[in-house]
Coordinates of C-alpha atoms and ligand atoms in Angstrom, one line a residue:
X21 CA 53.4 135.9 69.3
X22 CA 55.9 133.1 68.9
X23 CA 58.7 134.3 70.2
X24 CA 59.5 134.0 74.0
X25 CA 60.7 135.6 76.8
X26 CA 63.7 134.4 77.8
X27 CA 63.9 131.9 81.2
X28 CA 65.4 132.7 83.9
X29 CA 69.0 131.3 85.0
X30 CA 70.5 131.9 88.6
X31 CA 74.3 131.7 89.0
X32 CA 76.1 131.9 92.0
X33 CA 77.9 135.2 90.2
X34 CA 74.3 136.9 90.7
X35 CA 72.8 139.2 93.3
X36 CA 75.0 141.2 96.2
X37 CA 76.7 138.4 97.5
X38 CA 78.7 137.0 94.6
X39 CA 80.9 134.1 94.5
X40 CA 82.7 131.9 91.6
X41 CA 81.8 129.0 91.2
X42 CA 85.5 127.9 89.9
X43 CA 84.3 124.1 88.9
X44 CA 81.8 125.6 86.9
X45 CA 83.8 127.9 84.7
X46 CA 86.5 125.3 84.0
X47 CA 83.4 123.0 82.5
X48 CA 81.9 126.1 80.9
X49 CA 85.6 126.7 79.5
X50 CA 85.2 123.4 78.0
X51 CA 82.1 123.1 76.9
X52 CA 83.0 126.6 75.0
X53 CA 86.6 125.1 73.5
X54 CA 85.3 121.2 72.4
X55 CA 81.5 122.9 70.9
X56 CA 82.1 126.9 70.4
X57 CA 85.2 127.3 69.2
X58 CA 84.7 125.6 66.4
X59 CA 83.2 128.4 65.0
X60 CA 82.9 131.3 67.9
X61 CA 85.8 133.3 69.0
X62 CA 86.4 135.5 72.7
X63 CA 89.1 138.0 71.4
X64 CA 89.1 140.4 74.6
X65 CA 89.9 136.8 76.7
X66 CA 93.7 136.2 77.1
X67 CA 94.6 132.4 77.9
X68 CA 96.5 133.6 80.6
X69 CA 93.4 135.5 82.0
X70 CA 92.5 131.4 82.6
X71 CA 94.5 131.6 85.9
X72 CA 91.6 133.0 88.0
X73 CA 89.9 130.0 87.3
X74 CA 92.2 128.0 88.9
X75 CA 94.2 126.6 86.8
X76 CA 98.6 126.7 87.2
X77 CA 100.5 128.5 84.9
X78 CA 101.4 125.0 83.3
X79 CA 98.0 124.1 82.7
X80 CA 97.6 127.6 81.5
X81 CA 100.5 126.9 79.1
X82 CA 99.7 123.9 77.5
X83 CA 95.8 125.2 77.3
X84 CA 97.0 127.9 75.0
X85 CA 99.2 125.7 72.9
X86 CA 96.0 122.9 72.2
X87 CA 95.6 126.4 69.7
X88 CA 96.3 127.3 66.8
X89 CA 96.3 131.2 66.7
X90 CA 97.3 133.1 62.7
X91 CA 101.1 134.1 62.4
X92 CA 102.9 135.1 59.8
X93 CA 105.8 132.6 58.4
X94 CA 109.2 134.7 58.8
X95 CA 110.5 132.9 55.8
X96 CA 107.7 133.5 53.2
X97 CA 105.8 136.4 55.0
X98 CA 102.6 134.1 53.8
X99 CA 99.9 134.3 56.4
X100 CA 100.6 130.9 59.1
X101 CA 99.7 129.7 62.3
X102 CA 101.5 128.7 65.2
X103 CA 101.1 127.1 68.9
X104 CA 99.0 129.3 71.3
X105 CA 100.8 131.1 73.8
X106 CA 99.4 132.7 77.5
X107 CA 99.4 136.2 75.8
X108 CA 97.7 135.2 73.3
X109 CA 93.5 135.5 73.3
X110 CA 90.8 133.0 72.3
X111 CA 90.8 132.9 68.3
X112 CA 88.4 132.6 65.3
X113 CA 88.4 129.5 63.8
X114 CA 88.1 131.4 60.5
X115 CA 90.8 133.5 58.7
X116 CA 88.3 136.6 58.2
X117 CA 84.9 137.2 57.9
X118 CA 84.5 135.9 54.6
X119 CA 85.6 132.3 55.3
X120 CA 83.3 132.6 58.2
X121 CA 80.6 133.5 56.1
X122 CA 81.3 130.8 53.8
X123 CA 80.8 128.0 56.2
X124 CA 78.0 129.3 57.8
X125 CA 75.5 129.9 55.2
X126 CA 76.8 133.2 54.8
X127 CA 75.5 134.4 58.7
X128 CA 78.8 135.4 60.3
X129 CA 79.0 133.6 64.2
X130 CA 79.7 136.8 66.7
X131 CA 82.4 136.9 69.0
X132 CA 81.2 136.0 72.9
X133 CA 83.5 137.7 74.9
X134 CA 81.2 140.1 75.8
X135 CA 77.9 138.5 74.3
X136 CA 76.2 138.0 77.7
X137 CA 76.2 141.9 77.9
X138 CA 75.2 142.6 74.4
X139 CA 72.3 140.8 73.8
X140 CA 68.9 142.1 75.4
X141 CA 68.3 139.7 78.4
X142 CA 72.1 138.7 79.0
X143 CA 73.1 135.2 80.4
X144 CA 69.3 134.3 80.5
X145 CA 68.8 134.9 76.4
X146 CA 72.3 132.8 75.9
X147 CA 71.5 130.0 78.1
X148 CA 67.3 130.3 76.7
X149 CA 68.9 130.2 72.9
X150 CA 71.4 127.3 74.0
X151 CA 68.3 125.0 75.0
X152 CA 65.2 126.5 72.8
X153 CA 65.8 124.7 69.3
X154 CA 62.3 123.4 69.1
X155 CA 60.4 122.2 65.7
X156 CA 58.4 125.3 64.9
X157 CA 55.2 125.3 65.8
X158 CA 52.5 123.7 63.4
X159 CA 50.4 127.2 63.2
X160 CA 53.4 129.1 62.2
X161 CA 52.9 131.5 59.2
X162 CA 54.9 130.3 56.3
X163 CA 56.5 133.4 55.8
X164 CA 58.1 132.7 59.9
X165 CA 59.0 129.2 59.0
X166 CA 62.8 128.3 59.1
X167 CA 64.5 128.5 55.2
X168 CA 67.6 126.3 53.8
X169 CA 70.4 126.3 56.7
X170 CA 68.2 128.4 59.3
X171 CA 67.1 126.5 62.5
X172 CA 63.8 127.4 64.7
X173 CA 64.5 129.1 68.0
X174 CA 62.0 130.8 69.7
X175 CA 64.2 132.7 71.7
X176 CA 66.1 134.3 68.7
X177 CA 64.6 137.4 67.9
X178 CA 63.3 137.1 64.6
X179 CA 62.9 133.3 65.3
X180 CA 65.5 131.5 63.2
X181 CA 69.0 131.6 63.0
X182 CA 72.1 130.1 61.1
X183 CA 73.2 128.4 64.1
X184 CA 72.4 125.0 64.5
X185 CA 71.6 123.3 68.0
X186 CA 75.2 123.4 69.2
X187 CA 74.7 120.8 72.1
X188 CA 73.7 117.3 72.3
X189 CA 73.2 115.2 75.7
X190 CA 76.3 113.6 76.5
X191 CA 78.7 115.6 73.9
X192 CA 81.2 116.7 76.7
X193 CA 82.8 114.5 79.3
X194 CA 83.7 116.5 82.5
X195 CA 86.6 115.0 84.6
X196 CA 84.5 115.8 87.7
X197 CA 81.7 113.8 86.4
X198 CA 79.3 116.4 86.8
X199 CA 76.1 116.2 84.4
X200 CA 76.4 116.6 80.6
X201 CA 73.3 116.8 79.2
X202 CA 72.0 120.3 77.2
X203 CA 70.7 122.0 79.8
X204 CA 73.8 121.6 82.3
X205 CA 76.6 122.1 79.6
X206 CA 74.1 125.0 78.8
X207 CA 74.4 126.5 82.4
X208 CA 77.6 125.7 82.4
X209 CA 79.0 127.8 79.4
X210 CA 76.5 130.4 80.2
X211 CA 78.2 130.8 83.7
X212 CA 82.0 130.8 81.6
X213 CA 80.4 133.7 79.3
X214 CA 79.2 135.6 82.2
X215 CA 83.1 135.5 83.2
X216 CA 84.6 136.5 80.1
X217 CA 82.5 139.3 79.8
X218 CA 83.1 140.8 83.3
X219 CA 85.9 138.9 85.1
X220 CA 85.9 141.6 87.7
X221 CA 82.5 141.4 88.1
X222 CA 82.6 139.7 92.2
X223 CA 85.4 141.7 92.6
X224 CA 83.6 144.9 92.2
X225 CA 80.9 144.2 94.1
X226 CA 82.4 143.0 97.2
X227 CA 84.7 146.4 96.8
X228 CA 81.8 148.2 96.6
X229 CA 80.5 146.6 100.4
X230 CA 84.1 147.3 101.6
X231 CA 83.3 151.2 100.4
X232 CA 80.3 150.9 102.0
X233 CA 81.6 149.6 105.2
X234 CA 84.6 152.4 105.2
X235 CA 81.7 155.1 104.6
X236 CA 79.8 153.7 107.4
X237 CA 82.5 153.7 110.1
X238 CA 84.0 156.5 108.9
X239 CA 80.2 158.3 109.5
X240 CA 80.5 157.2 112.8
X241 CA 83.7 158.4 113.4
X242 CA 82.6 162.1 112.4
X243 CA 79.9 162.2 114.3
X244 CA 81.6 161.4 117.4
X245 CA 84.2 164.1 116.1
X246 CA 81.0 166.5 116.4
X247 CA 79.7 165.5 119.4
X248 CA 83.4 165.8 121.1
X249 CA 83.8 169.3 119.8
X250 CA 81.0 171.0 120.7
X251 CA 81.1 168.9 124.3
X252 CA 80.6 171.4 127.0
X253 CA 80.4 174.8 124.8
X254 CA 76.6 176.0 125.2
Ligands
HEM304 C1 75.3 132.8 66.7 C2 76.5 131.0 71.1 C3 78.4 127.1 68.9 C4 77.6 129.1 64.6 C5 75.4 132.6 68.1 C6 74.9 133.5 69.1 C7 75.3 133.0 70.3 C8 76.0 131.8 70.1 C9 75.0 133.7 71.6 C10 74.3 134.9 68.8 C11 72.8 134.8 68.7 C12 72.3 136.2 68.5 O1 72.8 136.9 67.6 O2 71.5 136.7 69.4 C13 77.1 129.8 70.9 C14 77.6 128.9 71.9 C15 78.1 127.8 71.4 C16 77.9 128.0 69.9 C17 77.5 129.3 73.4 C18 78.6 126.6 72.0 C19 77.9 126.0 73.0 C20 78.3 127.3 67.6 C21 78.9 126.4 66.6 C22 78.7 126.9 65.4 C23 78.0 128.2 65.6 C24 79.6 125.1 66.9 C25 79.0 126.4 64.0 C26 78.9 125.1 63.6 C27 76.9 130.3 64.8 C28 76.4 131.1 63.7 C29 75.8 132.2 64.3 C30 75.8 131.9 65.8 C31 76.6 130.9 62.2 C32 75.1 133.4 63.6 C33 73.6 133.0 63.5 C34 72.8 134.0 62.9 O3 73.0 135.2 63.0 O4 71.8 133.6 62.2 N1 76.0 131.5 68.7 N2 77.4 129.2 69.7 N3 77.8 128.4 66.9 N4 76.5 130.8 66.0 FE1 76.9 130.0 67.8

């Protein structure tokens, strides 16, 4: 009875006719590395994979090196990190799943690569949970109610979660000036999510109208075919 249905968000990566919008992923990218990183990883996303968004292989570059990815020190054999290079993917901020655990009130903060295909309701539950932290309601049961470290979401299947609210108006400034409050950082990473999970995604789909097109002429063609073979022969 409390929980709700997620809202809807359109993208211009929906429907038949699918575009990216490139802008939009680079501000999704950084809403994702200044606020989610700090405790999500993407581990199927490569930094070089960050090309299709439009950025040049020396952006690309020094992208990947603003991270610090776990190594291992040649000298000692002691587990290390080092610079991020192109082939390397998105990391976790935490060494395994225990640190995680540890500073996160022992919920452990899923990987997004693929989370807008995971969860029921896709990029419109992300982008619902990304703007639904709301006070719980005053008639809600006790035994619903939010414990130590949990936060009210009405969105979150069973209603409270270990995240907190990971945006606030104004936390990110975009160089294009675009607007950073919750909801458009929310839109914004939500459209960057849909990406990583499915980067061929527009590709796809306008190969499927060229299929379509080919099967369409080439119809044509064989009916013609037909019609010129049994010309004349009654
Ligand atoms: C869970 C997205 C930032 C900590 C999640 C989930 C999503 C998500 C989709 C999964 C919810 C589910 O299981 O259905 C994001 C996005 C962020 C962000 C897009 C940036 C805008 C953060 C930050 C932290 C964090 C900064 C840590 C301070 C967690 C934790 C969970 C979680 C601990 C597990 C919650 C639980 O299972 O109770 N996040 N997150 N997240 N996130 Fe984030």
């Amino acid at each position: 009875a409390f929980h709700k249905h997620p809202r809807h968000i359109a993208l211009s990566s929906d429907g038949l006719f699918p575009h990216w919008d490139k802008a939009k992923l680079q501000r999704g990218m950084q809403v994702y590395k200044e606020v989610c990183s700090a405790c999500h990883s993407l581990n199927y996303v490569a930094f070089r994979d960050i090309a299709e968004l439009g950025y040049t292989e020396g952006q690309v570059k020094s992208f990947a090196k603003s991270f610090q990815v776990p190594s291992i020190n040649p000298d000692t054999g002691e587990p290390a990190t080092r610079d991020g290079l192109p082939s390397d993917r998105f990391p976790a901020p935490y060494a395994n799943e225990v640190a995680a655990r540890a500073a996160n009130n022992n919920a452990l903060p899923p990987d997004l690569s693929l989370i807008t295909k995971a969860r029921e309701g896709g990029k419109d539950y992300l982008y619902s949970l990304l703007i639904g932290f709301e006070n719980p309601p005053k008639n809600l049961p006790k035994e619903l109610q939010p414990g130590t470290g949990l936060h009210y979401n009405p969105y979150f299947p069973n209603l409270n979660l270990a995240m907190a609210p990971p945006l606030a108006d104004g936390q990110v400034t975009f160089a294009d000036g675009s607007p950073n409050d919750v909801k458009a950082m929310a839109s914004d990473v939500t459209a960057f999510l849909v990406w990583t999970a499915e980067p061929k995604l527009v590709k796809r789909v306008w190969t499927g109208w060229a299929v379509l097109l080919y099967l369409l002429i080439f119809t044509g063609l064989t009916y013609m075919a037909y019609r010129n073979i049994w010309a004349n022969k009654e």
